[in-house]
Short mmCIF file of C-alpha atoms and ligand atoms in Angstrom, two decimals:
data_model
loop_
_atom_site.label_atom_id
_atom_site.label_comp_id
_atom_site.label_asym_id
_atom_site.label_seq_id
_atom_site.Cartn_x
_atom_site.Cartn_y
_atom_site.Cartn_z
CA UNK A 1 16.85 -11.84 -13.58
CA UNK A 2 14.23 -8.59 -14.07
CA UNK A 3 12.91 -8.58 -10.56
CA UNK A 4 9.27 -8.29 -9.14
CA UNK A 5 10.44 -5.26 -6.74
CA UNK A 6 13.38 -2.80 -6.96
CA UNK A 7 13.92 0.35 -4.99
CA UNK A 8 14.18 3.26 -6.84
CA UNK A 9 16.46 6.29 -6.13
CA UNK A 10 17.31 9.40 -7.88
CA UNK A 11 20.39 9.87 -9.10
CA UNK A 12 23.44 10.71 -6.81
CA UNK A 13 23.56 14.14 -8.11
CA UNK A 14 20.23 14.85 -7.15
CA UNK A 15 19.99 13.32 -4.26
CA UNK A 16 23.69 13.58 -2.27
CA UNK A 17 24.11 17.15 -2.35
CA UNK A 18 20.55 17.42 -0.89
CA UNK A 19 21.33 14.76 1.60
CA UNK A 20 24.88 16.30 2.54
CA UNK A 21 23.23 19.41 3.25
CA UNK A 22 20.28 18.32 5.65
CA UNK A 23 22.64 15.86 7.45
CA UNK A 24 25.20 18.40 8.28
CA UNK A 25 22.64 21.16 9.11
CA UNK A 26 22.51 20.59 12.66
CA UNK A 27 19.01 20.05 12.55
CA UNK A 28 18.21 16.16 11.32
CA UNK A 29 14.75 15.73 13.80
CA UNK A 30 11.47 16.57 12.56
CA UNK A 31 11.53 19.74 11.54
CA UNK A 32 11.39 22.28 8.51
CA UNK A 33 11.98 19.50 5.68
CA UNK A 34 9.36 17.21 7.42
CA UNK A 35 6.97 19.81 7.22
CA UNK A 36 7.82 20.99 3.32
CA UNK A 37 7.30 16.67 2.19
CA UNK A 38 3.75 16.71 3.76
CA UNK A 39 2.49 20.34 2.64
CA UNK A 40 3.81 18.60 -1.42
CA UNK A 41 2.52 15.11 -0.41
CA UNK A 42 -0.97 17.18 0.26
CA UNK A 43 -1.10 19.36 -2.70
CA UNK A 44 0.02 15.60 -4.71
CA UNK A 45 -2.91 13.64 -3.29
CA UNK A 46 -5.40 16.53 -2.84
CA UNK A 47 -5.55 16.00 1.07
CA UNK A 48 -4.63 18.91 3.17
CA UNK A 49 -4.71 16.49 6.50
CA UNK A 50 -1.87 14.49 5.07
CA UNK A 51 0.45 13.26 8.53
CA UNK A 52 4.04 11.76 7.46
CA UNK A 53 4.89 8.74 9.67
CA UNK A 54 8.74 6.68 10.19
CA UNK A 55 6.85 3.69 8.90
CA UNK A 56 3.76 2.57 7.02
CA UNK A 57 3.32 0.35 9.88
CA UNK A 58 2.68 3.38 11.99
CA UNK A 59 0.46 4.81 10.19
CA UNK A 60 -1.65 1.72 10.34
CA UNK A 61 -1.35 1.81 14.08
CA UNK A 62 -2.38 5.16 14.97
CA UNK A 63 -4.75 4.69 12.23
CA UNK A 64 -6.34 1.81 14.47
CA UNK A 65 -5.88 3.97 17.95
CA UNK A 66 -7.37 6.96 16.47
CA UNK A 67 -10.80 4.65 15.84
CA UNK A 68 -10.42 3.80 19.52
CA UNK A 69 -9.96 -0.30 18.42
CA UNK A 70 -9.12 -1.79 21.49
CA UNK A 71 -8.75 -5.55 23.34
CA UNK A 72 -11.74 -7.66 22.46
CA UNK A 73 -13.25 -5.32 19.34
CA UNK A 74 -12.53 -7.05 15.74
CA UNK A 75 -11.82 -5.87 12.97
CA UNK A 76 -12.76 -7.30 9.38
CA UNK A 77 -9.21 -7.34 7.21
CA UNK A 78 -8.15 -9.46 4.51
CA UNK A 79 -5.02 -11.77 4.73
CA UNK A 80 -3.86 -11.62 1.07
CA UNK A 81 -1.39 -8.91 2.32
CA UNK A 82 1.53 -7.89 3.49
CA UNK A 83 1.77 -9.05 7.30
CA UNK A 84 1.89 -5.23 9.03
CA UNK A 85 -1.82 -4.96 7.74
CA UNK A 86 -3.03 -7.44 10.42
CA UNK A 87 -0.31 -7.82 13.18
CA UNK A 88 -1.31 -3.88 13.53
CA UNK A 89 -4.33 -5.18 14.70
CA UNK A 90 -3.52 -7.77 16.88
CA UNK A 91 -0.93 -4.81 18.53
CA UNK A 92 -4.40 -2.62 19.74
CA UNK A 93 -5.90 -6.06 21.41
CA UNK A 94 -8.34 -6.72 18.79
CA UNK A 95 -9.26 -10.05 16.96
CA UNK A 96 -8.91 -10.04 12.86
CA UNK A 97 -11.76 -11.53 11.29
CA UNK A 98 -10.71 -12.67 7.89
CA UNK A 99 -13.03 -11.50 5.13
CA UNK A 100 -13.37 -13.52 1.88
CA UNK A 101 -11.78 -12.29 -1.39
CA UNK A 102 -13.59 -11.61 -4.86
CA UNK A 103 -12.39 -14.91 -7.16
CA UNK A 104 -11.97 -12.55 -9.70
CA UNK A 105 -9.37 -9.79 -8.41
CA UNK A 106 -8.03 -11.20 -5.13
CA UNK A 107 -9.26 -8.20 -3.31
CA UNK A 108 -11.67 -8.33 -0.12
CA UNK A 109 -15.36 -8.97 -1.18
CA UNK A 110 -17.88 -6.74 -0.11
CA UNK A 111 -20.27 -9.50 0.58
CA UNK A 112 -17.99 -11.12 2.65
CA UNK A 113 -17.30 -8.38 4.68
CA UNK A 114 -21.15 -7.76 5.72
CA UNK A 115 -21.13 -11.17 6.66
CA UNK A 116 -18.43 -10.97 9.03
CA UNK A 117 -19.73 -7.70 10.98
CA UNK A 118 -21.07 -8.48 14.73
CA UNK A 119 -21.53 -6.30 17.39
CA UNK A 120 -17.98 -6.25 18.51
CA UNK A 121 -16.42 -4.88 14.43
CA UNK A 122 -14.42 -1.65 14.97
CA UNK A 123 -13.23 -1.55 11.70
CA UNK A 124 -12.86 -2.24 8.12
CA UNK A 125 -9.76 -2.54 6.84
CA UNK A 126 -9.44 -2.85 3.24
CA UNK A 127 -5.58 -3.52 0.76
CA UNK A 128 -5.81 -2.39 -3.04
CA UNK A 129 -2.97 -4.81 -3.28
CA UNK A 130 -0.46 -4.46 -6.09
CA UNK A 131 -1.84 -0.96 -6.57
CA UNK A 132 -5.34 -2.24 -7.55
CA UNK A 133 -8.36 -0.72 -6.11
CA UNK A 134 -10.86 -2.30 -4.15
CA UNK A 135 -14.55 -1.80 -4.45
CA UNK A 136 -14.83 1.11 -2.95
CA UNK A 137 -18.82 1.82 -4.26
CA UNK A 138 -19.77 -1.19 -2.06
CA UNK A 139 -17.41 -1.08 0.94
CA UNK A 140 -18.51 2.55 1.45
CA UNK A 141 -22.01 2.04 1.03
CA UNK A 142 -21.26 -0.99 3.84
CA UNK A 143 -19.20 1.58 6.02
CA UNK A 144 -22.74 3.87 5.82
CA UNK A 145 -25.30 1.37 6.74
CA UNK A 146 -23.57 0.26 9.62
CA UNK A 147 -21.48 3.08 10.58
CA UNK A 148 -18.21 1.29 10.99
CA UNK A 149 -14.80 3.54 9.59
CA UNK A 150 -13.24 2.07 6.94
CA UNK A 151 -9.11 2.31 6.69
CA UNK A 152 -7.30 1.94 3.40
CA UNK A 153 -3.94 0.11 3.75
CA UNK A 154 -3.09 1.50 0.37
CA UNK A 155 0.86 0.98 0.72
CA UNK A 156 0.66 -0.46 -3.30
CA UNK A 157 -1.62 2.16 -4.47
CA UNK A 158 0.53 5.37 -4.32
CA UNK A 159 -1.14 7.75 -7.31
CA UNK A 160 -3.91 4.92 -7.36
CA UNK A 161 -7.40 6.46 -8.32
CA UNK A 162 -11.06 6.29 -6.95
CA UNK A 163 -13.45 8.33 -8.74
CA UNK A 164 -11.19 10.65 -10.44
CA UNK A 165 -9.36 11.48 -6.93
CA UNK A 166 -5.70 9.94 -6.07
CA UNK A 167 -5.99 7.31 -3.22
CA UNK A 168 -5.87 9.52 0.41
CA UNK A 169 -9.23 11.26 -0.24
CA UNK A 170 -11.72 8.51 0.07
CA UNK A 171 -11.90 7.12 3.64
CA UNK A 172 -11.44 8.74 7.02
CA UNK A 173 -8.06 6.88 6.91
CA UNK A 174 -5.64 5.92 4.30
CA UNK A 175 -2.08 4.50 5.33
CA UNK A 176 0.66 4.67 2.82
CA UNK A 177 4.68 2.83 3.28
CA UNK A 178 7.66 4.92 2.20
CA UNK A 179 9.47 1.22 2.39
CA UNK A 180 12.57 0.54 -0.07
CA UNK A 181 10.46 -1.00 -2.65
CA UNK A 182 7.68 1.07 -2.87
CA UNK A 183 6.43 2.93 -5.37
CA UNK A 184 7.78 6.34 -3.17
CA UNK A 185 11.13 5.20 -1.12
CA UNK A 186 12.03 7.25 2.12
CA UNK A 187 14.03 4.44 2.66
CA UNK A 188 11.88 3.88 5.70
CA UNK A 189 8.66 6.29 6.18
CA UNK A 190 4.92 6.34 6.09
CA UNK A 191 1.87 8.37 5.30
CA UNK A 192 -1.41 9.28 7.37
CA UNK A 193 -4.14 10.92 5.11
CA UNK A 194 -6.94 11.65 7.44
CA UNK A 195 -10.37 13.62 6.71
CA UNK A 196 -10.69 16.25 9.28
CA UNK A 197 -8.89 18.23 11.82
CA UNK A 198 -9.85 16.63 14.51
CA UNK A 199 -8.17 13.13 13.70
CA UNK A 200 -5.09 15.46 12.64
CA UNK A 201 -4.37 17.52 15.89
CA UNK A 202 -4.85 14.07 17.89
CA UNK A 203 -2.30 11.92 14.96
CA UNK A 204 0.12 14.72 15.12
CA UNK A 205 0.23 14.42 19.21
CA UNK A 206 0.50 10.44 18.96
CA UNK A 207 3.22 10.17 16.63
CA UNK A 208 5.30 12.29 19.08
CA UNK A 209 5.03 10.56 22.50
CA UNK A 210 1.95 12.39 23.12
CA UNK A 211 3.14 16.09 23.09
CA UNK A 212 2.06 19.09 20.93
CA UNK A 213 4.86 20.59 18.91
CA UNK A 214 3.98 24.02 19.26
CA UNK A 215 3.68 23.94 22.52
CA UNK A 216 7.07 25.00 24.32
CA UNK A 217 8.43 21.60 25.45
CA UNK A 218 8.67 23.15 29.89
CA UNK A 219 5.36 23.73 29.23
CA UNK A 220 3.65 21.05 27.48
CA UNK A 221 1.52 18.56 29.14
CA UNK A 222 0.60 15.19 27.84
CA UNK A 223 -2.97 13.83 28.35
CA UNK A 224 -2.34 10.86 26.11
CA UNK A 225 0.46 8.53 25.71
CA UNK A 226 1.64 8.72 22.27
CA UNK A 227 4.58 7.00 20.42
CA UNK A 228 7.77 7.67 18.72
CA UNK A 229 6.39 7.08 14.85
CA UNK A 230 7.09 10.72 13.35
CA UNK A 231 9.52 11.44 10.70
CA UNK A 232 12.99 13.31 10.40
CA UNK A 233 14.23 15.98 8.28
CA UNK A 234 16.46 12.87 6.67
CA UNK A 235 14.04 10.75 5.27
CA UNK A 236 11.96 13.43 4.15
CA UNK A 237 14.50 15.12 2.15
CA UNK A 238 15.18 11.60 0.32
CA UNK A 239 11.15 11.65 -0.21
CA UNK A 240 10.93 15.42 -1.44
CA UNK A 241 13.90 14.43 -4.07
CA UNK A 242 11.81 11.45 -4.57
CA UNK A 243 8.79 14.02 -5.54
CA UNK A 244 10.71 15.39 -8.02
CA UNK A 245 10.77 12.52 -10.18
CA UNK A 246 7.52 10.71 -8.75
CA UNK A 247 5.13 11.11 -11.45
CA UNK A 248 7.52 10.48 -13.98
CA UNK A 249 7.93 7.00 -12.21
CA UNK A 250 4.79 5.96 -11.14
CA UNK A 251 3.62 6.32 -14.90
CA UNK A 252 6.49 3.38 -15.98
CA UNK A 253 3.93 1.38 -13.58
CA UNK A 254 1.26 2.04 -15.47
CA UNK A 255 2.00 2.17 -18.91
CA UNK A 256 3.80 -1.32 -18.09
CA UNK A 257 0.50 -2.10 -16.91
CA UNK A 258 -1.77 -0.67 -19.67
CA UNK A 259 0.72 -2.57 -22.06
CA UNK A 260 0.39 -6.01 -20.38
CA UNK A 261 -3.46 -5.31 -20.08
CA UNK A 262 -3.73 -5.14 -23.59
CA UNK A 263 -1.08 -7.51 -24.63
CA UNK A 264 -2.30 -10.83 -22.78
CA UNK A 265 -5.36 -10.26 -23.34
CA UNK A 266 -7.11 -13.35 -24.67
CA UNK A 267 -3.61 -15.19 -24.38
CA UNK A 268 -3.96 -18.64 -23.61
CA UNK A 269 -3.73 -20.31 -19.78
CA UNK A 270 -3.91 -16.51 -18.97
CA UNK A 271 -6.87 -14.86 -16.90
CA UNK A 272 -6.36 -11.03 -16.41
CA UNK A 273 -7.97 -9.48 -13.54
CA UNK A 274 -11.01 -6.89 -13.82
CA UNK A 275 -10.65 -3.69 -12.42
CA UNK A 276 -13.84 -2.15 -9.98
CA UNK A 277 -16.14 0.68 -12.06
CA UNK A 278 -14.25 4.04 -11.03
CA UNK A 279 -11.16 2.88 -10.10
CA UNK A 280 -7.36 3.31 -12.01
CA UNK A 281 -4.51 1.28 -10.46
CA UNK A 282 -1.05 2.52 -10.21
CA UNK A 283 0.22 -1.18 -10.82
CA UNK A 284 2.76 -1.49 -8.18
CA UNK A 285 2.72 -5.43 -9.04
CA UNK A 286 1.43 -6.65 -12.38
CA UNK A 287 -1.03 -9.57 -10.64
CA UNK A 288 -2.96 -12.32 -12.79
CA UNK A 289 -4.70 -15.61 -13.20
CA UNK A 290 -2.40 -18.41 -14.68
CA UNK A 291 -2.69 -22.06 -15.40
CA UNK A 292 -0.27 -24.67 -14.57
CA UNK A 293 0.91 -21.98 -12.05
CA UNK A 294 4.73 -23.70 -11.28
CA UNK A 295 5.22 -24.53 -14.84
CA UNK A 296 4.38 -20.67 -15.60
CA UNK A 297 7.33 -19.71 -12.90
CA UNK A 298 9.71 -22.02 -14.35
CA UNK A 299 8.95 -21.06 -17.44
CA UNK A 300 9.76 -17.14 -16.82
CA UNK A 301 12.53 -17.77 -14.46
CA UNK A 302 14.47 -19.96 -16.70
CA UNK A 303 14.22 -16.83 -19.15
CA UNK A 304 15.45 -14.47 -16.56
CA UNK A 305 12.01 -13.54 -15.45
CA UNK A 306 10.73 -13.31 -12.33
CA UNK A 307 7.36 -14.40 -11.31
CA UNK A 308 5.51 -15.47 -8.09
CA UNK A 309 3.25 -14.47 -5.45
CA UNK A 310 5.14 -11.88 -3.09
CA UNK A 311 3.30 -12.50 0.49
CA UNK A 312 2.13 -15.38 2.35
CA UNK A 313 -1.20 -15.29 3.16
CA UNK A 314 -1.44 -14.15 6.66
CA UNK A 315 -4.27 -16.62 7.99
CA UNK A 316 -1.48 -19.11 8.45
CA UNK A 317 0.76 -17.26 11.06
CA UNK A 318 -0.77 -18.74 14.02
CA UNK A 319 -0.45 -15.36 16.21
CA UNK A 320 -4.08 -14.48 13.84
CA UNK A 321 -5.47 -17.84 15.39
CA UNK A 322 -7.97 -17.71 12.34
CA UNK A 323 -10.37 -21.02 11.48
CA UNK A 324 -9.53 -22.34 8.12
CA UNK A 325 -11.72 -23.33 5.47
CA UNK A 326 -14.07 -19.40 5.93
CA UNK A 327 -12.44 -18.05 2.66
CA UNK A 328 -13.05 -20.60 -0.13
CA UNK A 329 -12.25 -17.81 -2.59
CA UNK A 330 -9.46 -16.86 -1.34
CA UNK A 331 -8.13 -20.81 -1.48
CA UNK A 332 -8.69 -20.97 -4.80
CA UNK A 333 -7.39 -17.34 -5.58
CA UNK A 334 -3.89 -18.42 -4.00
CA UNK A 335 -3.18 -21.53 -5.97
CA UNK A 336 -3.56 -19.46 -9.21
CA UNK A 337 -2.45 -16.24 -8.76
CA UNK A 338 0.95 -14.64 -9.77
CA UNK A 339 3.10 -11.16 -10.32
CA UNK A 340 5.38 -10.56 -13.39
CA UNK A 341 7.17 -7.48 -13.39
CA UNK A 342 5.69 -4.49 -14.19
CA UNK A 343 7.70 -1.41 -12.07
CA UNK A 344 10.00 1.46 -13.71
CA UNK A 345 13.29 -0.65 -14.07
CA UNK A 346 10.85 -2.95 -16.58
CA UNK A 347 12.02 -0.96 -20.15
CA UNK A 348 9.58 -1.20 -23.22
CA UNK A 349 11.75 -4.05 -24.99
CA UNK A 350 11.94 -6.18 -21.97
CA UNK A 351 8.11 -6.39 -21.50
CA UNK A 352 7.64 -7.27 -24.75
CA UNK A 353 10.02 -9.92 -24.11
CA UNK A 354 8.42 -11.07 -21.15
CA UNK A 355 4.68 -11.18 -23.29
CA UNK A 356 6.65 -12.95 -26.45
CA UNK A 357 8.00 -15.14 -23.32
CA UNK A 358 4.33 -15.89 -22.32
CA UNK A 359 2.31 -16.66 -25.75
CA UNK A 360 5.02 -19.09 -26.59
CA UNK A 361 3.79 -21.06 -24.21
CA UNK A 362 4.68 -23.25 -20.76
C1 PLP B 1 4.89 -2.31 2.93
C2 PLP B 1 3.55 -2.59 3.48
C3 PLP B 1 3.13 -2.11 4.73
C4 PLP B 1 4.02 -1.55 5.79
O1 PLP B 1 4.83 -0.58 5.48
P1 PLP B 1 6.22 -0.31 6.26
O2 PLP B 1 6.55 1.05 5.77
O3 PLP B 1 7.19 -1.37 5.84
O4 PLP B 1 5.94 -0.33 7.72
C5 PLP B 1 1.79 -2.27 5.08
N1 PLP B 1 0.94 -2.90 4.28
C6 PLP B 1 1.30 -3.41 3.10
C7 PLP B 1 0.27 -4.07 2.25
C8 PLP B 1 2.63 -3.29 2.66
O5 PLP B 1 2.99 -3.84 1.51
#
């Protein structure tokens, strides 16, 4: 079966000699090789304030602390997602308030989200999921008029694009995951990219129980309770291996993508999905419209193909308590939608395979 997901990792002789070293070099904390992955993650995105997390969960939460969201504030999120985007939220005290979705891409509406902002929204926190970018024109313009910070969860959309700039530059807060099957594997890890120093000096002290690194440790004194989300010296010599070959990878997304853009196009029982004015996704899934939606998944996975949504939509975990029946696009959205494989392990003869597999029919 060619699967939806697949972690990548650089050959052994790359990677173990690398690994051997750092794990025998008496020094496996955060330290010298943490610091090395974040100055190349920031000179990659084009964000010096660029904050290396042991999860993409964590950066998400300090993400949320860092705004000050706190027991009865809400903020707006979307719940086609993976589950970390809004549990995060319910960790700080706050309420979600589901936003609707655009019909056409899946991805939270601008609209919607004005609609849902009271008095008590902290936030706005917005997915490109599968690596494709949400409207970022509007939901800025939104985050102006009523001052309210905007976070990216952009753990798809590694080497994503807004405006000519990789995803990490556009909002005061952009959370990436260095999970197995992203498009970047730490095997686990996360990313921070903040906008000023401020936000930095203050993520830096939370993601180490509160205490400032270069201040000697006899010395130090904490004035806020942080937590234990940084990264080691371990997982950040997997990711700077990873580097090496990163770009080389994340374009087997995309020219996958670009290929079944082109190739589907105007194929019957198949509606592609637009992409927002200014915005280049990094296709971390391949997501579209299809008819007949279980008759499509048979149809592929009786060929050895893959295909089906990847999350459940969060609004049905109770713990999010949300009313039903607010996001009628989103309803419809979920009954059609589906991924087909699009990532690096995906070679040039199998996706043409899997479109031959798809005009013939289901
Ligand atoms: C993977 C993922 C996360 C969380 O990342 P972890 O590194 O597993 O904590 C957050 N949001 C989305 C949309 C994800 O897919």
């Amino acid at each position: 079966m060619i699967p939806l997901v697949k972690p990548f990792l650089p050959h052994r002789d790359l990677l173990i000699p690398r690994l051997e070293q750092i794990i025998y070099s008496g020094y496996i904390a955060e330290g010298q090789a943490v610091a090395e992955f974040e100055q190349k993650l920031s000179e990659l995105i084009g964000n010096p304030y660029c904050l290396t997390m042991n999860s993409g969960t964590a950066a998400l939460h300090i993400a949320l602390l860092l705004i000050g969201v706190k027991s009865g504030d809400e903020v707006i999120s979307t719940a086609l997602t993976a589950e970390p985007t809004n549990t995060t939220i319910v960790l700080t005290g706050a309420n979600v308030v589901f936003a609707d979705v655009d019909l056409a891409t899946g991805l939270i509406a601008p609209e919607s989200i004005e609609n849902c902002i009271t008095g008590k929204t902290k936030a706005i926190m917005v997915v490109h999921y599968g690596g494709m970018v949400c409207n970022m024109h509007r939901i800025n313009a939104i985050s102006k008029k009523y001052n309210i910070p905007v976070i990216e969860d952009a753990a798809h959309a590694f080497m994503s694009s807004f405006n000519g700039q990789y995803i990490g530059n556009n909002s005061p807060y952009t959370c990436f995951s260095f999970q197995a099957i992203k498009h970047l594997t730490t095997v686990v890890g996360g990313l921070l990219c903040l906008k000023n120093e401020d936000d930095y000096t203050r993520a830096k002290k939370l993601r180490w129980f509160g205490l400032d690194k270069n201040v000697a440790r006899l010395k130090s004194d904490i004035t806020e309770a942080g937590y234990k989300y940084h990264m080691n010296n371990v997982n950040a010599t997997v990711g700077l291996v990873q580097l090496e070959c990163i770009k080389e990878n994340v374009l087997r997304y995309i020219q996958n993508g670009l290929f079944y853009d082109k190739q589907l196009k105007n194929v019957h029982g198949v509606i592609l999905l637009p992409y927002y004015e200014g915005t280049e996704p990094s296709y971390w899934l391949y997501t579209m419209k299809v008819e007949r939606r279980e008759d499509f998944i048979k149809k592929l996975e009786d060929n050895g193909v893959a295909a089906s949504p990847l999350h459940l939509r969060n609004d049905r975990h109770s713990v999010f308590k949300a009313p039903q029946g607010m996001t009628p696009n989103l309803d419809q959205f979920y009954e059609e939608f589906v991924h087909i494989p699009c990532g690096w392990w995906v070679t040039e003869y199998e996706r043409q395979q899997i479109v031959d597999l798809i005009k013939s029919g289901w």
